[in-house]
């Protein structure tokens, strides 16, 4: 398992694109992978429209799909609850208690504005911070990796001439 992760990481850093496009694609994928209701198709379309690396975006969305949403729910409820003056625990409990009632009830004012809106805004904040962190970490490592590769290639050319 660890060998597979190392091999994937090595291939990820070998993507032939600019560090910005790779990091932005991965950050977009992570963002849409964690946001409830988004997936691979949306990620590919947005990555294409924004001219980000689609391979990195797909890797990001697949790495964070479903489980990322569950991990981000408590901090999203805390952020949304803070902004709307609600208890995070209450938001989660009310959402879970109304979730099974169906689509008609979900679009009622009480559920949509009082429960879903704070959670959605909380998700945007939390997932936005996570995606920004992914972008910054990747851009740092990708630029560093590209510089090291350039130095190695330049150094080997000097030796052979």
Short mmCIF file of C-alpha atoms in Angstrom, two decimals:
data_model
loop_
_atom_site.label_atom_id
_atom_site.label_comp_id
_atom_site.label_asym_id
_atom_site.label_seq_id
_atom_site.Cartn_x
_atom_site.Cartn_y
_atom_site.Cartn_z
CA UNK A 1 0.00 0.00 0.00
CA UNK A 2 2.77 2.45 0.92
CA UNK A 3 4.63 1.56 -2.28
CA UNK A 4 1.50 2.36 -4.32
CA UNK A 5 1.20 5.76 -2.62
CA UNK A 6 4.88 6.51 -3.28
CA UNK A 7 4.54 5.46 -6.93
CA UNK A 8 1.43 7.62 -7.33
CA UNK A 9 3.19 10.60 -5.73
CA UNK A 10 6.19 10.16 -8.01
CA UNK A 11 3.98 10.06 -11.11
CA UNK A 12 2.03 13.07 -9.86
CA UNK A 13 5.20 15.15 -9.75
CA UNK A 14 6.08 14.02 -13.26
CA UNK A 15 2.93 15.48 -14.84
CA UNK A 16 4.13 17.53 -17.78
CA UNK A 17 2.40 20.85 -17.09
CA UNK A 18 3.11 24.08 -15.25
CA UNK A 19 3.19 23.86 -11.44
CA UNK A 20 0.29 26.33 -11.25
CA UNK A 21 -1.97 24.27 -13.53
CA UNK A 22 -1.18 21.02 -11.70
CA UNK A 23 -1.63 22.54 -8.22
CA UNK A 24 -4.78 24.41 -9.27
CA UNK A 25 -6.23 21.26 -10.83
CA UNK A 26 -5.56 19.25 -7.68
CA UNK A 27 -7.02 21.99 -5.47
CA UNK A 28 -10.13 22.19 -7.66
CA UNK A 29 -10.50 18.41 -7.47
CA UNK A 30 -10.14 18.43 -3.68
CA UNK A 31 -12.66 21.27 -3.40
CA UNK A 32 -15.26 19.54 -5.55
CA UNK A 33 -14.50 16.13 -4.05
CA UNK A 34 -15.33 17.33 -0.55
CA UNK A 35 -18.29 19.55 -1.46
CA UNK A 36 -21.52 17.57 -1.20
CA UNK A 37 -23.09 16.67 -4.54
CA UNK A 38 -20.15 17.34 -6.84
CA UNK A 39 -18.10 14.73 -8.62
CA UNK A 40 -15.75 13.72 -11.36
CA UNK A 41 -17.80 15.05 -14.29
CA UNK A 42 -18.14 18.52 -12.76
CA UNK A 43 -14.46 18.52 -11.94
CA UNK A 44 -13.43 17.62 -15.48
CA UNK A 45 -15.69 20.27 -17.01
CA UNK A 46 -14.51 23.02 -14.65
CA UNK A 47 -10.85 22.02 -15.01
CA UNK A 48 -11.22 22.21 -18.79
CA UNK A 49 -12.98 25.57 -18.69
CA UNK A 50 -10.42 27.02 -16.26
CA UNK A 51 -7.53 25.37 -18.18
CA UNK A 52 -6.27 23.53 -15.10
CA UNK A 53 -4.64 20.13 -15.33
CA UNK A 54 -7.47 17.59 -15.68
CA UNK A 55 -5.36 14.64 -14.47
CA UNK A 56 -4.49 16.44 -11.24
CA UNK A 57 -8.13 17.55 -10.82
CA UNK A 58 -9.34 13.97 -11.27
CA UNK A 59 -6.78 12.71 -8.75
CA UNK A 60 -7.93 15.35 -6.27
CA UNK A 61 -11.62 14.57 -6.60
CA UNK A 62 -11.09 10.81 -6.40
CA UNK A 63 -8.79 11.11 -3.38
CA UNK A 64 -11.32 13.13 -1.38
CA UNK A 65 -14.72 12.00 -2.67
CA UNK A 66 -17.42 11.00 -0.12
CA UNK A 67 -15.16 10.46 2.93
CA UNK A 68 -13.89 14.03 2.69
CA UNK A 69 -17.45 15.29 2.94
CA UNK A 70 -18.02 13.42 6.18
CA UNK A 71 -14.75 14.65 7.66
CA UNK A 72 -15.52 18.25 6.68
CA UNK A 73 -19.09 18.21 8.07
CA UNK A 74 -18.27 19.05 11.72
CA UNK A 75 -15.97 22.01 10.89
CA UNK A 76 -18.45 23.15 8.19
CA UNK A 77 -21.28 23.06 10.73
CA UNK A 78 -19.09 24.99 13.18
CA UNK A 79 -18.25 27.67 10.58
CA UNK A 80 -21.84 27.96 9.34
CA UNK A 81 -23.21 27.86 12.87
CA UNK A 82 -20.83 30.62 13.94
CA UNK A 83 -21.85 32.85 11.03
CA UNK A 84 -25.57 32.25 11.52
CA UNK A 85 -25.58 32.11 15.32
CA UNK A 86 -26.59 28.44 15.48
CA UNK A 87 -25.20 25.49 17.39
CA UNK A 88 -23.17 23.21 15.08
CA UNK A 89 -24.55 20.14 16.84
CA UNK A 90 -28.10 21.42 16.37
CA UNK A 91 -27.50 22.06 12.64
CA UNK A 92 -26.23 18.54 12.05
CA UNK A 93 -29.03 16.94 14.10
CA UNK A 94 -31.74 18.96 12.33
CA UNK A 95 -30.28 18.19 8.91
CA UNK A 96 -30.15 14.46 9.69
CA UNK A 97 -33.70 14.49 11.07
CA UNK A 98 -35.11 16.19 7.94
CA UNK A 99 -32.96 14.44 5.34
CA UNK A 100 -35.24 11.40 5.06
CA UNK A 101 -38.45 13.47 4.60
CA UNK A 102 -37.90 13.92 0.89
CA UNK A 103 -37.16 16.57 -1.68
CA UNK A 104 -40.42 18.51 -1.26
CA UNK A 105 -39.75 19.15 2.42
CA UNK A 106 -36.05 19.83 1.76
CA UNK A 107 -36.92 22.88 -0.35
CA UNK A 108 -39.15 24.36 2.35
CA UNK A 109 -38.06 27.69 3.81
CA UNK A 110 -37.34 26.18 7.23
CA UNK A 111 -34.97 23.53 5.95
CA UNK A 112 -33.39 25.47 3.10
CA UNK A 113 -32.68 28.73 4.92
CA UNK A 114 -32.38 27.63 8.53
CA UNK A 115 -30.45 24.38 8.13
CA UNK A 116 -29.02 23.90 4.64
CA UNK A 117 -27.78 27.46 4.02
CA UNK A 118 -25.53 27.60 7.12
CA UNK A 119 -24.15 24.15 6.27
CA UNK A 120 -23.49 25.02 2.62
CA UNK A 121 -21.77 28.28 3.50
CA UNK A 122 -19.78 26.47 6.18
CA UNK A 123 -18.73 23.88 3.60
CA UNK A 124 -17.61 26.61 1.18
CA UNK A 125 -15.45 28.19 3.87
CA UNK A 126 -13.90 24.99 5.22
CA UNK A 127 -13.39 23.35 1.83
CA UNK A 128 -12.04 26.60 0.39
CA UNK A 129 -9.40 26.73 3.13
CA UNK A 130 -8.51 23.06 2.54
CA UNK A 131 -8.25 23.60 -1.24
CA UNK A 132 -6.10 26.70 -0.72
CA UNK A 133 -3.79 24.73 1.58
CA UNK A 134 -3.55 21.94 -1.04
CA UNK A 135 -2.73 24.49 -3.74
CA UNK A 136 -0.05 26.23 -1.66
CA UNK A 137 1.59 22.98 -0.58
CA UNK A 138 1.59 21.57 -4.10
CA UNK A 139 2.82 24.74 -5.75
CA UNK A 140 5.68 24.88 -3.24
CA UNK A 141 6.70 21.26 -3.84
CA UNK A 142 6.14 21.33 -7.59
CA UNK A 143 8.22 24.49 -8.08
CA UNK A 144 10.93 23.02 -5.86
CA UNK A 145 10.81 19.72 -7.78
CA UNK A 146 10.95 21.45 -11.18
CA UNK A 147 13.93 23.56 -10.06
CA UNK A 148 15.76 20.46 -8.82
CA UNK A 149 15.06 18.68 -12.10
CA UNK A 150 16.27 21.68 -14.08
CA UNK A 151 19.49 21.83 -12.05
CA UNK A 152 20.04 18.10 -12.53
CA UNK A 153 19.42 18.36 -16.28
CA UNK A 154 21.65 21.42 -16.58
CA UNK A 155 24.36 19.75 -14.54
CA UNK A 156 24.34 16.59 -16.67
CA UNK A 157 24.55 18.65 -19.86
CA UNK A 158 27.63 20.46 -18.55
CA UNK A 159 29.32 17.17 -17.82
CA UNK A 160 28.64 15.68 -21.25
CA UNK A 161 29.83 18.73 -23.24
#
